[in-house]
Short mmCIF file of N, CA and C in Angstrom, two decimals:
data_model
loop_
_atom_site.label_atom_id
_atom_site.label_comp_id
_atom_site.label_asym_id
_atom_site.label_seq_id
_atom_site.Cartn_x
_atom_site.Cartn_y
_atom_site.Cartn_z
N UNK A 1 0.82 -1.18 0.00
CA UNK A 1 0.00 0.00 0.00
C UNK A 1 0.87 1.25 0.00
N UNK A 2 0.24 2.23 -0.35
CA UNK A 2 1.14 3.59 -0.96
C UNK A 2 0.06 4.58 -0.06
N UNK A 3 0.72 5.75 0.31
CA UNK A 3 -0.66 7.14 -0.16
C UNK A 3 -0.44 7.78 -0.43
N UNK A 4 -0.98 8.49 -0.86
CA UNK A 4 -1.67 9.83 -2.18
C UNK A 4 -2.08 10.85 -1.64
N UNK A 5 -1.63 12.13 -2.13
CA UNK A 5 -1.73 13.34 -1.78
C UNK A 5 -3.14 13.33 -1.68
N UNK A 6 -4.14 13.98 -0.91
CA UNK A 6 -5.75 13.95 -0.69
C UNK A 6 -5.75 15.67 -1.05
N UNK A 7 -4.69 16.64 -0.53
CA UNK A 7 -4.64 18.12 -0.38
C UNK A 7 -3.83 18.63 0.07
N UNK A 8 -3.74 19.94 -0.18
CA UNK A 8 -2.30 20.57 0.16
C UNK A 8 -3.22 22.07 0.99
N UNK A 9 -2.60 21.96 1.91
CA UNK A 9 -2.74 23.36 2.54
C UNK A 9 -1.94 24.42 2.61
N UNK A 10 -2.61 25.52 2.29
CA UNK A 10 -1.39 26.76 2.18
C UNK A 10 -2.56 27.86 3.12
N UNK A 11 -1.23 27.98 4.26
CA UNK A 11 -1.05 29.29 5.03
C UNK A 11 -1.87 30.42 4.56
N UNK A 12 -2.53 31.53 4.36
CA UNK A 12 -2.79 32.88 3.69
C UNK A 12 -3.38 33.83 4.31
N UNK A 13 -3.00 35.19 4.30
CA UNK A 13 -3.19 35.97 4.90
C UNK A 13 -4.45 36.34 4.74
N UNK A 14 -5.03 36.13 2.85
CA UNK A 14 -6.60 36.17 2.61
C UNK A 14 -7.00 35.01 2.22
N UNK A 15 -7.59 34.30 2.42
CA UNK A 15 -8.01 32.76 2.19
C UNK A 15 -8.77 32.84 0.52
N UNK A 16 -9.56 34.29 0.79
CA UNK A 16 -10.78 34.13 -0.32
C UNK A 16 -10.06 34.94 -1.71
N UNK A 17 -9.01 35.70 -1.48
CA UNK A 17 -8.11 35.92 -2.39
C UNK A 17 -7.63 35.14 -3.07
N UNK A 18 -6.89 33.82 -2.43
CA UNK A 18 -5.72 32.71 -3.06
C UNK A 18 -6.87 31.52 -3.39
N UNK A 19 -8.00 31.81 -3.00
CA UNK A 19 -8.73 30.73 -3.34
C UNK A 19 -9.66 31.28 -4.82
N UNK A 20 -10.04 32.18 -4.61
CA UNK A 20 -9.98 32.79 -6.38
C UNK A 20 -8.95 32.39 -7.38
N UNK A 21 -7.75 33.10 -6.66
CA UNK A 21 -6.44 32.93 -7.98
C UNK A 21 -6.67 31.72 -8.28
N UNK A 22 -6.58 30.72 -7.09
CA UNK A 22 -5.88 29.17 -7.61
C UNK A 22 -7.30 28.64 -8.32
N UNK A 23 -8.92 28.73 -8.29
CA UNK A 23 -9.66 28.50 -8.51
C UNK A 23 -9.16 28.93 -10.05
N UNK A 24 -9.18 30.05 -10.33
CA UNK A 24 -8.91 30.28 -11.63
C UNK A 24 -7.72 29.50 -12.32
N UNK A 25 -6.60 29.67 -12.19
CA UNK A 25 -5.61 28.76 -12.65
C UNK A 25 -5.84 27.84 -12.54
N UNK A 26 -6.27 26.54 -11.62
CA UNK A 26 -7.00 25.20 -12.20
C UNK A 26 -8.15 24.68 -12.41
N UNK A 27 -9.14 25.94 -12.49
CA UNK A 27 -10.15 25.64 -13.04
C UNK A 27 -10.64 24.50 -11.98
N UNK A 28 -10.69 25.36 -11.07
CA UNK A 28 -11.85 24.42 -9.64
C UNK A 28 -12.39 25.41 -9.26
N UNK A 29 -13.07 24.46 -8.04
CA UNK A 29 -14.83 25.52 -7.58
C UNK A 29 -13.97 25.13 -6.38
N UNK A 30 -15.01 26.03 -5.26
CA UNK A 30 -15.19 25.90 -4.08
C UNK A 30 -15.73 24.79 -3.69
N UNK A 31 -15.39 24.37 -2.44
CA UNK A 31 -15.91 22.99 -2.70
C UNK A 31 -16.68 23.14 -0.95
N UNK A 32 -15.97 24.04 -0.25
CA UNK A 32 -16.60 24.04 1.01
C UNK A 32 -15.37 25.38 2.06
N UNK A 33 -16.44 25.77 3.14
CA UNK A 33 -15.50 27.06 4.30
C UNK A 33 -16.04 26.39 5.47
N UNK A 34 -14.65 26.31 6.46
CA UNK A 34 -14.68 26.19 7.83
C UNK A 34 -15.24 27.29 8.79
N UNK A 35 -15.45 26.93 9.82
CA UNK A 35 -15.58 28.22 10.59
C UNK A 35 -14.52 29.06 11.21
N UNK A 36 -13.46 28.29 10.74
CA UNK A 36 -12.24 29.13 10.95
C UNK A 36 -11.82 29.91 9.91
N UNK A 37 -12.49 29.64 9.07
CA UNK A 37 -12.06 30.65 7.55
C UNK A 37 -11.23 29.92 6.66
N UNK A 38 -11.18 28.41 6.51
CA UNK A 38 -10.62 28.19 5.52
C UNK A 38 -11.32 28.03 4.37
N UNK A 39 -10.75 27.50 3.20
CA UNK A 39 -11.92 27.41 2.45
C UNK A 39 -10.99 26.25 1.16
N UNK A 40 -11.72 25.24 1.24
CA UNK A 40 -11.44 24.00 0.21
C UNK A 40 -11.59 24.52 -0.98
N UNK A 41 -10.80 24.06 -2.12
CA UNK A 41 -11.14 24.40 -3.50
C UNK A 41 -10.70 23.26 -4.24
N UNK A 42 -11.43 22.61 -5.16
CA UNK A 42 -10.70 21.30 -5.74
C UNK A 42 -11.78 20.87 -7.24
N UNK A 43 -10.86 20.03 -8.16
CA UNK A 43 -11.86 19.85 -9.05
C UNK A 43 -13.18 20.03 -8.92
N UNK A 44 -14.03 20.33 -9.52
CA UNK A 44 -15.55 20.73 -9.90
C UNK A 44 -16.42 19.62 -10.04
N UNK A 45 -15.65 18.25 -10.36
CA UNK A 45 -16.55 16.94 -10.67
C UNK A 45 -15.93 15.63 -9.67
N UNK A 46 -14.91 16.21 -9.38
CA UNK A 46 -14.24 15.28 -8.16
C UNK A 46 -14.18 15.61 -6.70
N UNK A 47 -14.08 16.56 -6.23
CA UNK A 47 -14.11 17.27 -5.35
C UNK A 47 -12.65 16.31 -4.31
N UNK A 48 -12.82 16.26 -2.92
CA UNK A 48 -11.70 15.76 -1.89
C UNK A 48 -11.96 14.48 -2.08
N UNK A 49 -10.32 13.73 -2.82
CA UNK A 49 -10.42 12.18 -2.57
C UNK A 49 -10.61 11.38 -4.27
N UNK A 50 -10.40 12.62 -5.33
CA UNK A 50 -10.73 12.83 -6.51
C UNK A 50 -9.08 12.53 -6.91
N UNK A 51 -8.94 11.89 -8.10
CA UNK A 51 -7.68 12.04 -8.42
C UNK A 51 -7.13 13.12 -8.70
N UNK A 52 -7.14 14.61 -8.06
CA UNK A 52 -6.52 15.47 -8.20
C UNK A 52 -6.44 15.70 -6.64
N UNK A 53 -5.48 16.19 -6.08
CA UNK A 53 -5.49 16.81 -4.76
C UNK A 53 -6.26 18.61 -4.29
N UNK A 54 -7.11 18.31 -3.75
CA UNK A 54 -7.65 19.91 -3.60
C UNK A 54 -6.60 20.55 -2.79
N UNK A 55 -7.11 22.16 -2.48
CA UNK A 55 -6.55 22.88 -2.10
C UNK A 55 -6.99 23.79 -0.57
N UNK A 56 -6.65 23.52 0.46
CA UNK A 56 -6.97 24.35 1.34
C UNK A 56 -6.24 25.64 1.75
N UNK A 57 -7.11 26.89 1.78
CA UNK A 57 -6.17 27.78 1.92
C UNK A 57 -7.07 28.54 3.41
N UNK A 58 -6.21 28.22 4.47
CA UNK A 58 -6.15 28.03 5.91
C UNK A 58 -5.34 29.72 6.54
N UNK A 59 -6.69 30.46 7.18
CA UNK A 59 -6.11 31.85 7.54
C UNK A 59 -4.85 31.53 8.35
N UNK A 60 -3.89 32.65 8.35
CA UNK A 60 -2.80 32.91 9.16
C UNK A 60 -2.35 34.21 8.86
N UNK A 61 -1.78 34.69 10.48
CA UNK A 61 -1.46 35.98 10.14
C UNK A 61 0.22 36.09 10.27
N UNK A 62 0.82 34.64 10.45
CA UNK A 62 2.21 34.80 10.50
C UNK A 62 2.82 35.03 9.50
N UNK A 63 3.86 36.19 10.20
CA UNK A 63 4.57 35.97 8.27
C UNK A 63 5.71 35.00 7.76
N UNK A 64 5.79 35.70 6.53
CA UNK A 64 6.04 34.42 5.68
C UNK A 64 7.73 35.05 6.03
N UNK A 65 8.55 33.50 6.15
CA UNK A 65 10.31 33.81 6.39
C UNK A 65 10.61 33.12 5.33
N UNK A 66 11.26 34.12 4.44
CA UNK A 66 11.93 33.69 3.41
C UNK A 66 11.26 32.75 1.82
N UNK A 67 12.18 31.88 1.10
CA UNK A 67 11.61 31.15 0.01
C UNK A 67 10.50 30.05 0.51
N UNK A 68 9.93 29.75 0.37
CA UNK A 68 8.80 28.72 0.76
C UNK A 68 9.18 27.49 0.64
N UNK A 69 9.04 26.34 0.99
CA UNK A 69 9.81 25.19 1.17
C UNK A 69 9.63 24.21 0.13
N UNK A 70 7.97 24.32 -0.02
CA UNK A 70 7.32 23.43 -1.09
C UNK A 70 6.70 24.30 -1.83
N UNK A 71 6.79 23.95 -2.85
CA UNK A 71 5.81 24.78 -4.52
C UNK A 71 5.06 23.90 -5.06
N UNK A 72 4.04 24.76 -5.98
CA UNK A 72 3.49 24.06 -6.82
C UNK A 72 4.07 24.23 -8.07
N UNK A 73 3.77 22.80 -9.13
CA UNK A 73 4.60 23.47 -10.21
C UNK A 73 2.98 22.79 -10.96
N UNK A 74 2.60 23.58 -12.25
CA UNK A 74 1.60 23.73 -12.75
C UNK A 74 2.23 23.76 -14.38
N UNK A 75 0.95 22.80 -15.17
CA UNK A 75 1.80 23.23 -16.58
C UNK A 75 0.30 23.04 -17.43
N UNK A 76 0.35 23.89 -18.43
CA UNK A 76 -1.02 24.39 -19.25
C UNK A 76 -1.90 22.89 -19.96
N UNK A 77 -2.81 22.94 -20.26
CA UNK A 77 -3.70 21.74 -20.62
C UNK A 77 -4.08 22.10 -22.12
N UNK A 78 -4.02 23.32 -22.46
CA UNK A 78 -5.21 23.36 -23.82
C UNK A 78 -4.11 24.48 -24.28
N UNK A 79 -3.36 25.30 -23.89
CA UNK A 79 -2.58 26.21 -24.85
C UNK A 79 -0.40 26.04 -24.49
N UNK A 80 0.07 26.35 -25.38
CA UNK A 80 1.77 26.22 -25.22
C UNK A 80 2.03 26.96 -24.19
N UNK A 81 3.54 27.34 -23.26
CA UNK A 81 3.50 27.68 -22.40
C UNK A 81 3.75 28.94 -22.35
N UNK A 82 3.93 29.99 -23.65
CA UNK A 82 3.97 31.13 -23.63
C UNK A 82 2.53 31.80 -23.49
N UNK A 83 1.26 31.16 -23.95
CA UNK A 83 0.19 31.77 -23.86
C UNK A 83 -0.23 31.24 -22.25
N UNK A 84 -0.13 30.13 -22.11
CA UNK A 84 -0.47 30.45 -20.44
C UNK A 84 0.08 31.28 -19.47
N UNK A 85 1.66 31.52 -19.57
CA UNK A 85 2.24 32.91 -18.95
C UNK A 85 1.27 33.81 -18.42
N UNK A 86 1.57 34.24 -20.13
CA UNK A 86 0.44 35.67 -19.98
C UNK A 86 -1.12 35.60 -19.56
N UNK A 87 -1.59 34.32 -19.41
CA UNK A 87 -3.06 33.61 -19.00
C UNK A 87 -2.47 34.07 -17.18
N UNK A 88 -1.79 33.62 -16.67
CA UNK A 88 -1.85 33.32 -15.14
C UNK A 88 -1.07 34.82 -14.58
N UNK A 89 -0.34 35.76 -15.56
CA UNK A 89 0.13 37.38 -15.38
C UNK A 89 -1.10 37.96 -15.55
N UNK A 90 -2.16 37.81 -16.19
CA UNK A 90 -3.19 38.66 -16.17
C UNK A 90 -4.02 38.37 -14.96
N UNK A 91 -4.21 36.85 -14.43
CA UNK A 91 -4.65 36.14 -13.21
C UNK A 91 -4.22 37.04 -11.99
N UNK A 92 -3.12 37.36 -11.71
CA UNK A 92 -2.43 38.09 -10.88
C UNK A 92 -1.03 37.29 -10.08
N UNK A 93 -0.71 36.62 -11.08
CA UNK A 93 0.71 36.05 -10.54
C UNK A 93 1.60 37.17 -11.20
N UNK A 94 2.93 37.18 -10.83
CA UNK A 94 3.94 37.95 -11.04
C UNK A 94 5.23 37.03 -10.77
N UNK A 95 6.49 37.47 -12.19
CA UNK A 95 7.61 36.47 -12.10
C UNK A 95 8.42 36.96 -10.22
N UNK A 96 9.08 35.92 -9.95
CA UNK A 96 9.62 35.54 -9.03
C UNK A 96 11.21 35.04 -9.46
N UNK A 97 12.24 35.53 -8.51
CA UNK A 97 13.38 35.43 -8.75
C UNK A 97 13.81 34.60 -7.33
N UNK A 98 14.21 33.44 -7.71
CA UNK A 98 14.84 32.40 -6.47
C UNK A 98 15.93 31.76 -7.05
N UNK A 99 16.96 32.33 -7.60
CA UNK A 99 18.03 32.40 -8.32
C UNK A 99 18.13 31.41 -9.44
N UNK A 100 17.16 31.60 -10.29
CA UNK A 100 17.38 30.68 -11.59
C UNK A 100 18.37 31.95 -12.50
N UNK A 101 18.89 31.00 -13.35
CA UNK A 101 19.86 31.34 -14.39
C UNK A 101 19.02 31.93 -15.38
N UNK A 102 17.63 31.91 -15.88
CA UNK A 102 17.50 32.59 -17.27
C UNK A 102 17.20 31.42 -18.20
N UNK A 103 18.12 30.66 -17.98
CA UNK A 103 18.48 29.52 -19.13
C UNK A 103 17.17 27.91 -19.16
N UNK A 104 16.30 28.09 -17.77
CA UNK A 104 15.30 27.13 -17.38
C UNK A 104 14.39 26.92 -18.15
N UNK A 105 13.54 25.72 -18.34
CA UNK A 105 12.27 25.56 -19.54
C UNK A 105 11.31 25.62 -18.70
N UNK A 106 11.40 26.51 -17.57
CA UNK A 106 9.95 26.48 -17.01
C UNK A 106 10.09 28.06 -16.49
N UNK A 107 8.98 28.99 -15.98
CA UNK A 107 8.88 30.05 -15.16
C UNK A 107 8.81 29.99 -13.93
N UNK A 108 9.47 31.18 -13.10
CA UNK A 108 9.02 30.73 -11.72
C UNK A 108 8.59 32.00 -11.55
N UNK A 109 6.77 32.09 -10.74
CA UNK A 109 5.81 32.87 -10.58
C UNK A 109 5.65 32.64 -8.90
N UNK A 110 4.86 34.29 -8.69
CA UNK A 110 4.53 33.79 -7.07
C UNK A 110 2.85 34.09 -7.72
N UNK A 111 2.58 33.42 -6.82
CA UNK A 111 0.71 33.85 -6.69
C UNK A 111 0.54 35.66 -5.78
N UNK A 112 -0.48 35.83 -6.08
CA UNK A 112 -0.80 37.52 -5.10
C UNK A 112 -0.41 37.58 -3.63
N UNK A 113 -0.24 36.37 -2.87
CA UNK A 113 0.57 36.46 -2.09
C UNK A 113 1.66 36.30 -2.15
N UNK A 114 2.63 35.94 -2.61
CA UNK A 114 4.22 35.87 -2.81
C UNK A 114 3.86 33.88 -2.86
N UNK A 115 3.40 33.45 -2.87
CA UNK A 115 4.12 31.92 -2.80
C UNK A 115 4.67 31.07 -4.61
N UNK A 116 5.83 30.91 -4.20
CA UNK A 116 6.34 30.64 -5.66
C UNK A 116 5.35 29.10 -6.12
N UNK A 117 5.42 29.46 -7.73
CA UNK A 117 5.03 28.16 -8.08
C UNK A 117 5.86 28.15 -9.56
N UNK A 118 5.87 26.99 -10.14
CA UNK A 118 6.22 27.00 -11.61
C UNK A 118 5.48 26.80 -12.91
N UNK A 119 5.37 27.12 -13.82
CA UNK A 119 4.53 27.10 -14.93
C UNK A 119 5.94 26.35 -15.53
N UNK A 120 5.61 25.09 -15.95
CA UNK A 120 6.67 24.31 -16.40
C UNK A 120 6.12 24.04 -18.22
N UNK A 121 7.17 23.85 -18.99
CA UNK A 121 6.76 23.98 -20.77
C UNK A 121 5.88 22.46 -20.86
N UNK A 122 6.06 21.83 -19.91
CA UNK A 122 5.31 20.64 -21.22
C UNK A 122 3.49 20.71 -21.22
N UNK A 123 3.10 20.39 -22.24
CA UNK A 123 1.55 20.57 -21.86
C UNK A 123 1.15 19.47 -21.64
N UNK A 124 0.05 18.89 -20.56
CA UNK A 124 -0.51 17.89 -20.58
C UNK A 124 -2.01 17.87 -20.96
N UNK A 125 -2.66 16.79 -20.76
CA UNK A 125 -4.05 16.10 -21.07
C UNK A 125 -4.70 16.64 -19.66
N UNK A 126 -5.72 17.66 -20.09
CA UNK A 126 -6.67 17.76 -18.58
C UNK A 126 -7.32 16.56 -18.62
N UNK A 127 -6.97 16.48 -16.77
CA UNK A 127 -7.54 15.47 -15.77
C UNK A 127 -8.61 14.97 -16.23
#
């Protein structure tokens, strides 16, 4: 027996902010809010426990020290990776510098809160 990511939780100062962005970039819904203010977001037809891992984005007001430990790295489904760029810069990500050379086949972006992720070139088959 093995296990499988079920969800990833990320820290955020606005829950309903990063749960927009990321809603938009993978094209998920809300799926459910705690009474603590978090708020689940995960495929639209799978929801938690779905072969995709949802997303919890869990209030906190600590701040953030330094590069982030774990990223997401994300890569486009239906267009090459120059038109998704500019798809997830208009979203409200912005490039991020964590000392790549220039020379990489992928981007490294933070989301509206600063957390880095990568928009990597290969395209795959949506889920």
């Amino acid at each position: 027996m093995a296990c499988r990511i079920s969800e990833l939780v990320i820290d955020a100062a606005d829950p309903d902010l990063l749960a927009t962005f990321w809603s938009k970039v993978l094209g998920y819904v809300e799926l459910g809010r705690e009474a603590d203010g978090s708020i689940e977001i995960g495929p639209p037809d799978a929801g938690f426990g779905g072969p995709q891992p949802t997303l919890v984005l869990s209030p906190s007001s600590d701040p953030r020290a330094g590069k982030t430990r774990l990223h997401i790295d994300v890569n486009a489904t239906d267009r090459d990776q120059d038109a998704e760029l500019e798809r997830l810069l208009a979203l409200g990500a912005r490039p991020a510098d964590v000392g790549q050379t220039g020379d990489e086949s992928w981007h490294v972006l933070a989301d509206p809160e600063g957390n880095e992720f990568c928009l990597l070139r290969a395209r795959l088959r949506p889920a």
